Short mmCIF file of C-alpha atoms in Angstrom, two decimals:
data_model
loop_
_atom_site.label_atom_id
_atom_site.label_comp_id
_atom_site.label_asym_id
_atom_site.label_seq_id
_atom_site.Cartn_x
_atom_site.Cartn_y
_atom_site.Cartn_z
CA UNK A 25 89.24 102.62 1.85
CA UNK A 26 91.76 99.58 1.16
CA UNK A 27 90.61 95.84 0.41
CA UNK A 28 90.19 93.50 3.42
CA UNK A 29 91.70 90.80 1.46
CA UNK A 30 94.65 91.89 -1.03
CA UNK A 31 94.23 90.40 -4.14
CA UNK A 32 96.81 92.45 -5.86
CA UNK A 33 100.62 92.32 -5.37
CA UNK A 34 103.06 95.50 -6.25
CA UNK A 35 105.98 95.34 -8.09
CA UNK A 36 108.43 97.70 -8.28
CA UNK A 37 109.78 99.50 -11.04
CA UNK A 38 113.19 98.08 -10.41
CA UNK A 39 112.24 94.25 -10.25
CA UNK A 40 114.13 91.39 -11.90
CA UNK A 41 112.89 87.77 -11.44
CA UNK A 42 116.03 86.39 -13.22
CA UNK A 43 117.89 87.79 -9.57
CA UNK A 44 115.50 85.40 -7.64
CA UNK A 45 117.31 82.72 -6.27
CA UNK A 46 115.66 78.81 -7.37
CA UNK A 47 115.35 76.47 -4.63
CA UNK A 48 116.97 72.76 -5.72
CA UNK A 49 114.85 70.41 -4.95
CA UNK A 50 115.18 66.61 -5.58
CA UNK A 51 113.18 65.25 -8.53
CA UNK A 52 112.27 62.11 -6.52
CA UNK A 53 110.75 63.92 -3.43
CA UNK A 54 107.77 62.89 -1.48
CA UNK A 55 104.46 65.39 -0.48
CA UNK A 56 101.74 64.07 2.14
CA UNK A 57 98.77 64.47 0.52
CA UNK A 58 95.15 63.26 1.73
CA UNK A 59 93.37 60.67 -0.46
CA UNK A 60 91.24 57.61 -0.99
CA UNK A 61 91.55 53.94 -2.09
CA UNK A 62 90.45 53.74 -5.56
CA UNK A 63 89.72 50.24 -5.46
CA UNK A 64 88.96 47.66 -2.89
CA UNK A 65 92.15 45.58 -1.76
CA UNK A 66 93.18 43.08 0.80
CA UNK A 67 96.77 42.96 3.03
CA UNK A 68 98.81 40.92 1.87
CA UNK A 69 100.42 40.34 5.63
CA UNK A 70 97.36 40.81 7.58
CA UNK A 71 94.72 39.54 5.09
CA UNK A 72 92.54 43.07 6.73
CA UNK A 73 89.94 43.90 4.15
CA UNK A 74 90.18 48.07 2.83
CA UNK A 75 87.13 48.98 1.36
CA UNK A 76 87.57 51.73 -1.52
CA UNK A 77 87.34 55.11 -0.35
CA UNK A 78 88.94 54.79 2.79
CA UNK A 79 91.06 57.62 3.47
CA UNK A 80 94.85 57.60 4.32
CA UNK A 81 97.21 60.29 4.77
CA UNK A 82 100.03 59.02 1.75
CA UNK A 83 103.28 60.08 0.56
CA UNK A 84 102.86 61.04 -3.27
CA UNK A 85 106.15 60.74 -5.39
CA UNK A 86 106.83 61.07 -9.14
CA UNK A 87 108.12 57.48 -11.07
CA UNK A 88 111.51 58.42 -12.95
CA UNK A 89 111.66 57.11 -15.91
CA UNK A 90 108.28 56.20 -17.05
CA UNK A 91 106.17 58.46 -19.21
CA UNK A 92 102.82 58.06 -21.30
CA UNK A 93 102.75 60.10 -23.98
CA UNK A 94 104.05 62.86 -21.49
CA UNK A 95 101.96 62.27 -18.78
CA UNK A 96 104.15 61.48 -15.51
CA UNK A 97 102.84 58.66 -13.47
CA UNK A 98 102.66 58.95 -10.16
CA UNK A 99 103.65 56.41 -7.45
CA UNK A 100 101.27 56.59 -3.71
CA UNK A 101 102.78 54.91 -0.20
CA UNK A 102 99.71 54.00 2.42
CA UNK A 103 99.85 51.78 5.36
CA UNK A 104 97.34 48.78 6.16
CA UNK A 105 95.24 49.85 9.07
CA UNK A 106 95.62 46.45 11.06
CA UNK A 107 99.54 45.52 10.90
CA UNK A 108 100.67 49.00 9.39
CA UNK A 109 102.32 47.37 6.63
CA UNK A 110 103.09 49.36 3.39
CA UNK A 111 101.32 49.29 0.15
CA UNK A 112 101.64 50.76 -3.41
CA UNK A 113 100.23 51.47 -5.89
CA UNK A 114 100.43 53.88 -8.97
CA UNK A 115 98.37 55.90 -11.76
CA UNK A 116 97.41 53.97 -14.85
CA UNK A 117 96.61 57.04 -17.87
CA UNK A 118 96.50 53.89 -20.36
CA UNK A 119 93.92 52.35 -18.94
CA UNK A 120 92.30 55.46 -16.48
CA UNK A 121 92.28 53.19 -14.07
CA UNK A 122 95.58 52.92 -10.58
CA UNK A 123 97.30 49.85 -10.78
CA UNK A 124 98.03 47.52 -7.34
CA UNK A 125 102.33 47.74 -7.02
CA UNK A 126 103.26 46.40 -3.51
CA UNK A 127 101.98 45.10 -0.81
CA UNK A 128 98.15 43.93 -1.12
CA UNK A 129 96.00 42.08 -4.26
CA UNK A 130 93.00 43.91 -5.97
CA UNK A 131 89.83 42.49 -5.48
CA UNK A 132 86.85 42.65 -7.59
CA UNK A 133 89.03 42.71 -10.45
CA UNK A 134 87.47 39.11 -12.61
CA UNK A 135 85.27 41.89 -15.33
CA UNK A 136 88.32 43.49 -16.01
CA UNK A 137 90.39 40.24 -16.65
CA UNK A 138 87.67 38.82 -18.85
CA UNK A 139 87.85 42.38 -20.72
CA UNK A 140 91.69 42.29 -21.27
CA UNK A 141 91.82 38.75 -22.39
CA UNK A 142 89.27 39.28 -25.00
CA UNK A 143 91.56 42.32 -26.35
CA UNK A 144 94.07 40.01 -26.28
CA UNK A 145 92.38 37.40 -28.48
CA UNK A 146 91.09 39.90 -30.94
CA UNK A 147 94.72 41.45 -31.43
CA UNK A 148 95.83 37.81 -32.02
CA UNK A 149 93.14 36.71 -34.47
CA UNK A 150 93.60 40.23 -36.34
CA UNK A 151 97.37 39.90 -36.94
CA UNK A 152 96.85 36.16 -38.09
CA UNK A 153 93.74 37.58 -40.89
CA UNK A 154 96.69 40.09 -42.28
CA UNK A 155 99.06 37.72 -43.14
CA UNK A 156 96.67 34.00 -44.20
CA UNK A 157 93.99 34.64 -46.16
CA UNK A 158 92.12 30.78 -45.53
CA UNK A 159 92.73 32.11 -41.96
CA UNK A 160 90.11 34.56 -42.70
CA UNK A 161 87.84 32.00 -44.58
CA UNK A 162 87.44 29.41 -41.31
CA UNK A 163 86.84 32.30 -39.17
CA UNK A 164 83.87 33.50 -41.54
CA UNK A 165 83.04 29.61 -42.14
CA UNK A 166 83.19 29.56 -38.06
CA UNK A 167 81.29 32.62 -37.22
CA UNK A 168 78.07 32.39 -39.56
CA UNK A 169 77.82 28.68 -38.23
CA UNK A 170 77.77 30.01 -35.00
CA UNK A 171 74.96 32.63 -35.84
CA UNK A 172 72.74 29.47 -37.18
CA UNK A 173 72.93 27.48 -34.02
CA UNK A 174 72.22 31.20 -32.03
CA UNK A 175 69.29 31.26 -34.13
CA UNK A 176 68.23 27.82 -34.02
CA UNK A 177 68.06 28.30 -30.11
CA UNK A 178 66.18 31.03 -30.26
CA UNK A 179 63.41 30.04 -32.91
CA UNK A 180 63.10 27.25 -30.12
CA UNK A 181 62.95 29.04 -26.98
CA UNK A 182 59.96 31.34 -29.21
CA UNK A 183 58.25 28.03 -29.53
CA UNK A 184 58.63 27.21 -26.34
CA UNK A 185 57.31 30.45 -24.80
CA UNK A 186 54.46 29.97 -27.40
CA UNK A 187 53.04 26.88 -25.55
CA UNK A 188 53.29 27.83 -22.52
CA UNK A 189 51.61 31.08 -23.43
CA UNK A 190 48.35 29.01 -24.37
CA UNK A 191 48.27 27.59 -20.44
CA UNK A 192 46.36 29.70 -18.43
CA UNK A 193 48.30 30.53 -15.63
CA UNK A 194 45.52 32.73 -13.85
CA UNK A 195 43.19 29.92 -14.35
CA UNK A 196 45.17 27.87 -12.23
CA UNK A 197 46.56 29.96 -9.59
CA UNK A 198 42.84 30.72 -8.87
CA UNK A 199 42.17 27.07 -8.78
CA UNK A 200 45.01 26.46 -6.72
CA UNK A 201 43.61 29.31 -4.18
CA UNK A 202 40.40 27.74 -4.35
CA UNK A 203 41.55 24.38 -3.22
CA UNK A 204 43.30 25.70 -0.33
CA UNK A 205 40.55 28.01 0.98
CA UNK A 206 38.39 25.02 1.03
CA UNK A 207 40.90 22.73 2.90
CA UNK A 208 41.32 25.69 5.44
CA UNK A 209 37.52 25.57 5.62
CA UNK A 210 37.34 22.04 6.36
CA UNK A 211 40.08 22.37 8.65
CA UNK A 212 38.24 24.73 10.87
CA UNK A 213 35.38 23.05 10.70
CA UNK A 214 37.21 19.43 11.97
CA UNK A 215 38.92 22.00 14.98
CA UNK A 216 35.31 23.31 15.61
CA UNK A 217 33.25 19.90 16.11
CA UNK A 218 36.27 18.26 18.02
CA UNK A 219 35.91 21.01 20.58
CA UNK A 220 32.15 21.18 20.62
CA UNK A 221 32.74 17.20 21.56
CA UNK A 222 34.78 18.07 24.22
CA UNK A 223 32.99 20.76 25.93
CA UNK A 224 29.70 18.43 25.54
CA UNK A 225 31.75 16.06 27.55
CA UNK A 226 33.17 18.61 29.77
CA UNK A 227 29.58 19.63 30.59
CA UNK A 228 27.46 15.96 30.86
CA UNK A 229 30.73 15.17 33.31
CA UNK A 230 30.02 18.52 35.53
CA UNK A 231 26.49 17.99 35.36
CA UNK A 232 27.16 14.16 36.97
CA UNK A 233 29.19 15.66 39.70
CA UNK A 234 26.89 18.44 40.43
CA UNK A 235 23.86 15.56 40.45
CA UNK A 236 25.70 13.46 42.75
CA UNK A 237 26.43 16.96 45.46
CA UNK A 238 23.11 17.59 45.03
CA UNK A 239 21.65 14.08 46.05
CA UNK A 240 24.48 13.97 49.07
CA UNK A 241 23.29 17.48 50.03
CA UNK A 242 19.72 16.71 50.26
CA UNK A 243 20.25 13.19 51.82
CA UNK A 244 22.55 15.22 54.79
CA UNK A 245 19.80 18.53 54.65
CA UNK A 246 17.20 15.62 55.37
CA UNK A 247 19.15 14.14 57.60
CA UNK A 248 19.35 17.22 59.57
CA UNK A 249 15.83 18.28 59.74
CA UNK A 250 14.98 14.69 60.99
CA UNK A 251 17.47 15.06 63.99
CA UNK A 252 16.23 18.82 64.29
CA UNK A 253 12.78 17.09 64.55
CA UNK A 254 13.58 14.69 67.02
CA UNK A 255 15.93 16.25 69.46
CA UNK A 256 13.68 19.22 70.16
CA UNK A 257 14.67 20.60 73.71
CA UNK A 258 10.81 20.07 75.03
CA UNK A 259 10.82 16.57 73.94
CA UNK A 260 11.25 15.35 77.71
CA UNK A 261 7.74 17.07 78.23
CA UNK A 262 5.78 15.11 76.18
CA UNK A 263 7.28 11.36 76.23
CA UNK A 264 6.95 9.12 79.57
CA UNK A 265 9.62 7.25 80.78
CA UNK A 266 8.89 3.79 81.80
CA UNK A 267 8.63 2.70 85.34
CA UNK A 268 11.23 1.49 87.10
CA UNK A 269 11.20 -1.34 88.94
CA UNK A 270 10.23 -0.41 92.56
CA UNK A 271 9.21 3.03 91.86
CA UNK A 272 6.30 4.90 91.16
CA UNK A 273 5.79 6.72 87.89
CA UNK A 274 4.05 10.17 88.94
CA UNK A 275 2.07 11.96 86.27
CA UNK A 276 0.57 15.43 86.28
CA UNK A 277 -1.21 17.09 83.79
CA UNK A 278 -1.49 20.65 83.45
CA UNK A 279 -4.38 22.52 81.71
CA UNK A 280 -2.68 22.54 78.22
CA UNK A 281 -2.58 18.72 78.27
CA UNK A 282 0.97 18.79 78.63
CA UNK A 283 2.22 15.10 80.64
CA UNK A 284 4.78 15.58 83.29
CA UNK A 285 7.41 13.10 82.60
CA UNK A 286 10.91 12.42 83.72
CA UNK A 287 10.43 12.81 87.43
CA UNK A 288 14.06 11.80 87.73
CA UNK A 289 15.32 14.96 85.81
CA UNK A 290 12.89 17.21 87.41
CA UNK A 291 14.41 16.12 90.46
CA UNK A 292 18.10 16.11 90.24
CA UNK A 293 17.50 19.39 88.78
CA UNK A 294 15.12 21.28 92.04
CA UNK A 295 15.40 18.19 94.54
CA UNK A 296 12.73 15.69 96.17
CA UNK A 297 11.31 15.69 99.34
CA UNK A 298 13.32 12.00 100.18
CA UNK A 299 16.65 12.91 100.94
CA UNK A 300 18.86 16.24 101.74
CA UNK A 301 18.80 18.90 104.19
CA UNK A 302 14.85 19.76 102.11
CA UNK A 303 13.73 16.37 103.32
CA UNK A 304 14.92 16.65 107.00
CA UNK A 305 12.99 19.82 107.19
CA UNK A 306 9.94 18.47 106.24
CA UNK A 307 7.52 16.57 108.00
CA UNK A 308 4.63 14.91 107.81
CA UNK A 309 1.39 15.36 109.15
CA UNK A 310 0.05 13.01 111.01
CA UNK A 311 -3.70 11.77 110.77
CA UNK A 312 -6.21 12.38 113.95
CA UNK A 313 -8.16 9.99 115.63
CA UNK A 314 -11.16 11.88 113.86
CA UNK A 315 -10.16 10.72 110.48
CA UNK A 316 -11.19 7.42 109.91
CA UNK A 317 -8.15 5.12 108.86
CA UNK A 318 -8.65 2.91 105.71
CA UNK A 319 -7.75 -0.33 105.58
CA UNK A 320 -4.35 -0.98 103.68
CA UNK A 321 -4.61 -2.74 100.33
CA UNK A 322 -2.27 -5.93 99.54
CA UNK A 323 -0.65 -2.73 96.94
CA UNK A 324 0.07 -0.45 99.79
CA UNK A 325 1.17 -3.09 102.21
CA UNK A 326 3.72 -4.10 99.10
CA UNK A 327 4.57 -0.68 98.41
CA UNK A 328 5.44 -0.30 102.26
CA UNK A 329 8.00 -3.64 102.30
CA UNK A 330 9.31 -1.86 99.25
CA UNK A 331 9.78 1.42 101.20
CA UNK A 332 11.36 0.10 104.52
CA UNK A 333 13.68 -1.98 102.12
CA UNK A 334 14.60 1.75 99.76
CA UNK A 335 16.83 3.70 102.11
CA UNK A 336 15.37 6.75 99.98
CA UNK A 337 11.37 6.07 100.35
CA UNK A 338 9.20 7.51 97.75
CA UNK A 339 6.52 10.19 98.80
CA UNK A 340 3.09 9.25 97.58
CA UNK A 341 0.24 11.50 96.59
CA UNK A 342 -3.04 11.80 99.17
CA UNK A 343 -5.57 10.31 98.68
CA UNK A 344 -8.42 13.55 98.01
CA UNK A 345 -11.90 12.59 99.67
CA UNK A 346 -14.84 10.87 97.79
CA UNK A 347 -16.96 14.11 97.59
CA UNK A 348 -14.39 16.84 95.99
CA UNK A 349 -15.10 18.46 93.65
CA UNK A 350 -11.44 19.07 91.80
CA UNK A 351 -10.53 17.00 88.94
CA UNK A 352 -8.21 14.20 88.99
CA UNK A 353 -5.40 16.29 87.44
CA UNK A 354 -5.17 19.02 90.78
CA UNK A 355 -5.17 15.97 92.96
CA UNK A 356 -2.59 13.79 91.82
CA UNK A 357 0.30 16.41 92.31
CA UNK A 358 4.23 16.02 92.21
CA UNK A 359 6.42 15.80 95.04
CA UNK A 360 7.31 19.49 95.36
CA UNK A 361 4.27 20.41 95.47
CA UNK A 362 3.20 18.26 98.42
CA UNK A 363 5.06 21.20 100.72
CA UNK A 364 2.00 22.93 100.55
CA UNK A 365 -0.18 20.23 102.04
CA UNK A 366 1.49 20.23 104.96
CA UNK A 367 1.06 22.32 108.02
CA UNK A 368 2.55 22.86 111.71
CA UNK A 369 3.53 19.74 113.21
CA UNK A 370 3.63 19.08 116.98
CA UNK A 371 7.31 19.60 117.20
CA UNK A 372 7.01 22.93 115.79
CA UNK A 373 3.78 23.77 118.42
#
């Protein structure tokens, strides 16, 4: 069974490379290739910001004319992503490092310049030790000086760190903690009695106004119950009016004990014998020659005037004989009943 995937190429027993024909090429051509920024840079046109390792689809090129120690260096076209200007840089073997060409600054870059330009002063101050020999004596002179005051600083900063080591920082901190716990207990103790204050206030205050509804409540509940007391709707039953002038104030009792009062109300409720068509049917019996007549008193002859005067006369009670035996209650009677005391008159015969 053959391969899936030929590995293998034949060759026939007949080949020549040297009869395959070379492509020319340029030696300055350009390949896209896919990459990212090795370091981080800013536009110089734009001033956008491109972060290192953002990727760019670049033309790659080889620099002519510029070798180390064989190496080729390589030279990388990328746009900015704002304004689409170009930049370049290229490959830096010396150094292992890519170095900014065209079109934007390095950033980032101030631990690297303090690196080169102390290479640079060590290269000087060697090449000056090779040729002066004093030169060599000031910077020895120069250098162990500098080691004493180094030292000097240091023996004091041990000092230093030696006194403050005998302060008890713990001690205080916990001091310090204790301090401030009790001023947050005092605190809440202030905020606690200022509000029991005011609550006792809130409460004497509500009990005053409940106090004062309480005594207006009672004063209009009394109130009440005396005018319950007093209007009671059988009130007219028990109290007697007072005479009028020119009338007669008629009283009854009734076998409770209960006075009859108000005549006026009983009768411009059920009517009176005096007036209306009631007191046109009505009349009254007259006496017999049988019946002895009293004599009129000066109060009936008075009472008479009074009546012939009074377009509406007033019925009196009957007299009831000497010798009956009712009491006094039965035979003073009110005006309505007096219809039963009289009989047929002569007109009705």
């Amino acid at each position: 069974m053959s391969e899936r995937k030929v590995l293998n190429k034949y060759y026939p027993p007949d080949f020549d490379p040297s009869k395959i024909p070379k492509l020319k090429l340029p030696k300055d051509r350009q390949y896209v290739v896919r990459l990212m920024a090795p370091f981080n840079m800013r536009c110089k046109t734009c001033g956008e910001y491109i972060y290192k390792g953002k990727k760019f689809n670049a033309r790659k090129e080889t620099v002519q004319n510029e070798h180390y120690m064989g190496l080729p260096i390589f030279r990388f076209y990328i746009k900015c992503t704002r304004c689409l200007a170009e930049i370049t840089f290229k490959t830096d073997p010396e150094n292992t490092d890519y170095a900014m060409e065209h079109g934007a600054t390095r950033n980032f870059q101030a631990e690297k310049l303090i690196e080169e330009e102390e290479k640079k002063i060590q290269k000087e101050r060697e090449e000056e030790e090779l040729n002066n020999p004093m030169k060599v004596l000031e910077n020895r002179t120069r250098d162990s000086k500098m080691e004493m005051e180094v030292l000097e600083n240091l023996q004091e900063l041990k000092e230093l760190n030696q006194r403050q080591a005998q302060v008890d920082f713990e001690g205080m901190l916990e001091r310090y903690k204790k301090e401030e716990a009790r001023e947050k207990e005092r605190q809440k103790e202030e905020d606690e009695r200022e509000t029991r204050e005011m609550l006792e206030k809130a409460l004497v205050r509500r009990l005053r106004d409940s106090d004062s509804d309480s005594d207006q409540e009672k004063k209009q509940e009394k109130k009440k119950a005396r005018s319950h007391v007093s209007d009671k709707p059988t009130d007219f039953l028990t109290t007697t009016a007072a005479p009028k002038n020119g009338e007669t104030q008629t009283m009854s009792s009734l076998g409770g004990g209960v006075k009859r009062g108000h005549v006026e109300t009983w009768e411009r409720s059920v009517g009176g014998l005096n007036g209306g068509l009631l007191g046109q049917l009505v009349v009254r019996k007259k006496q017999t020659s049988s019946d002895p007549k009293p004599e009129p008193s000066a109060q009936q002859t008075a009472k008479s005037t009074e009546s012939e005067l009074d377009p509406l006369p007033t019925v009196t009670p009957t007299a009831a004989p000497a010798n009956s035996t009712q009491p006094a209650a039965v035979q003073r009677v009110s005006s309505l009943s007096l219809l039963g005391a009289y009989s047929d008159t002569d007109d009705s015969e």
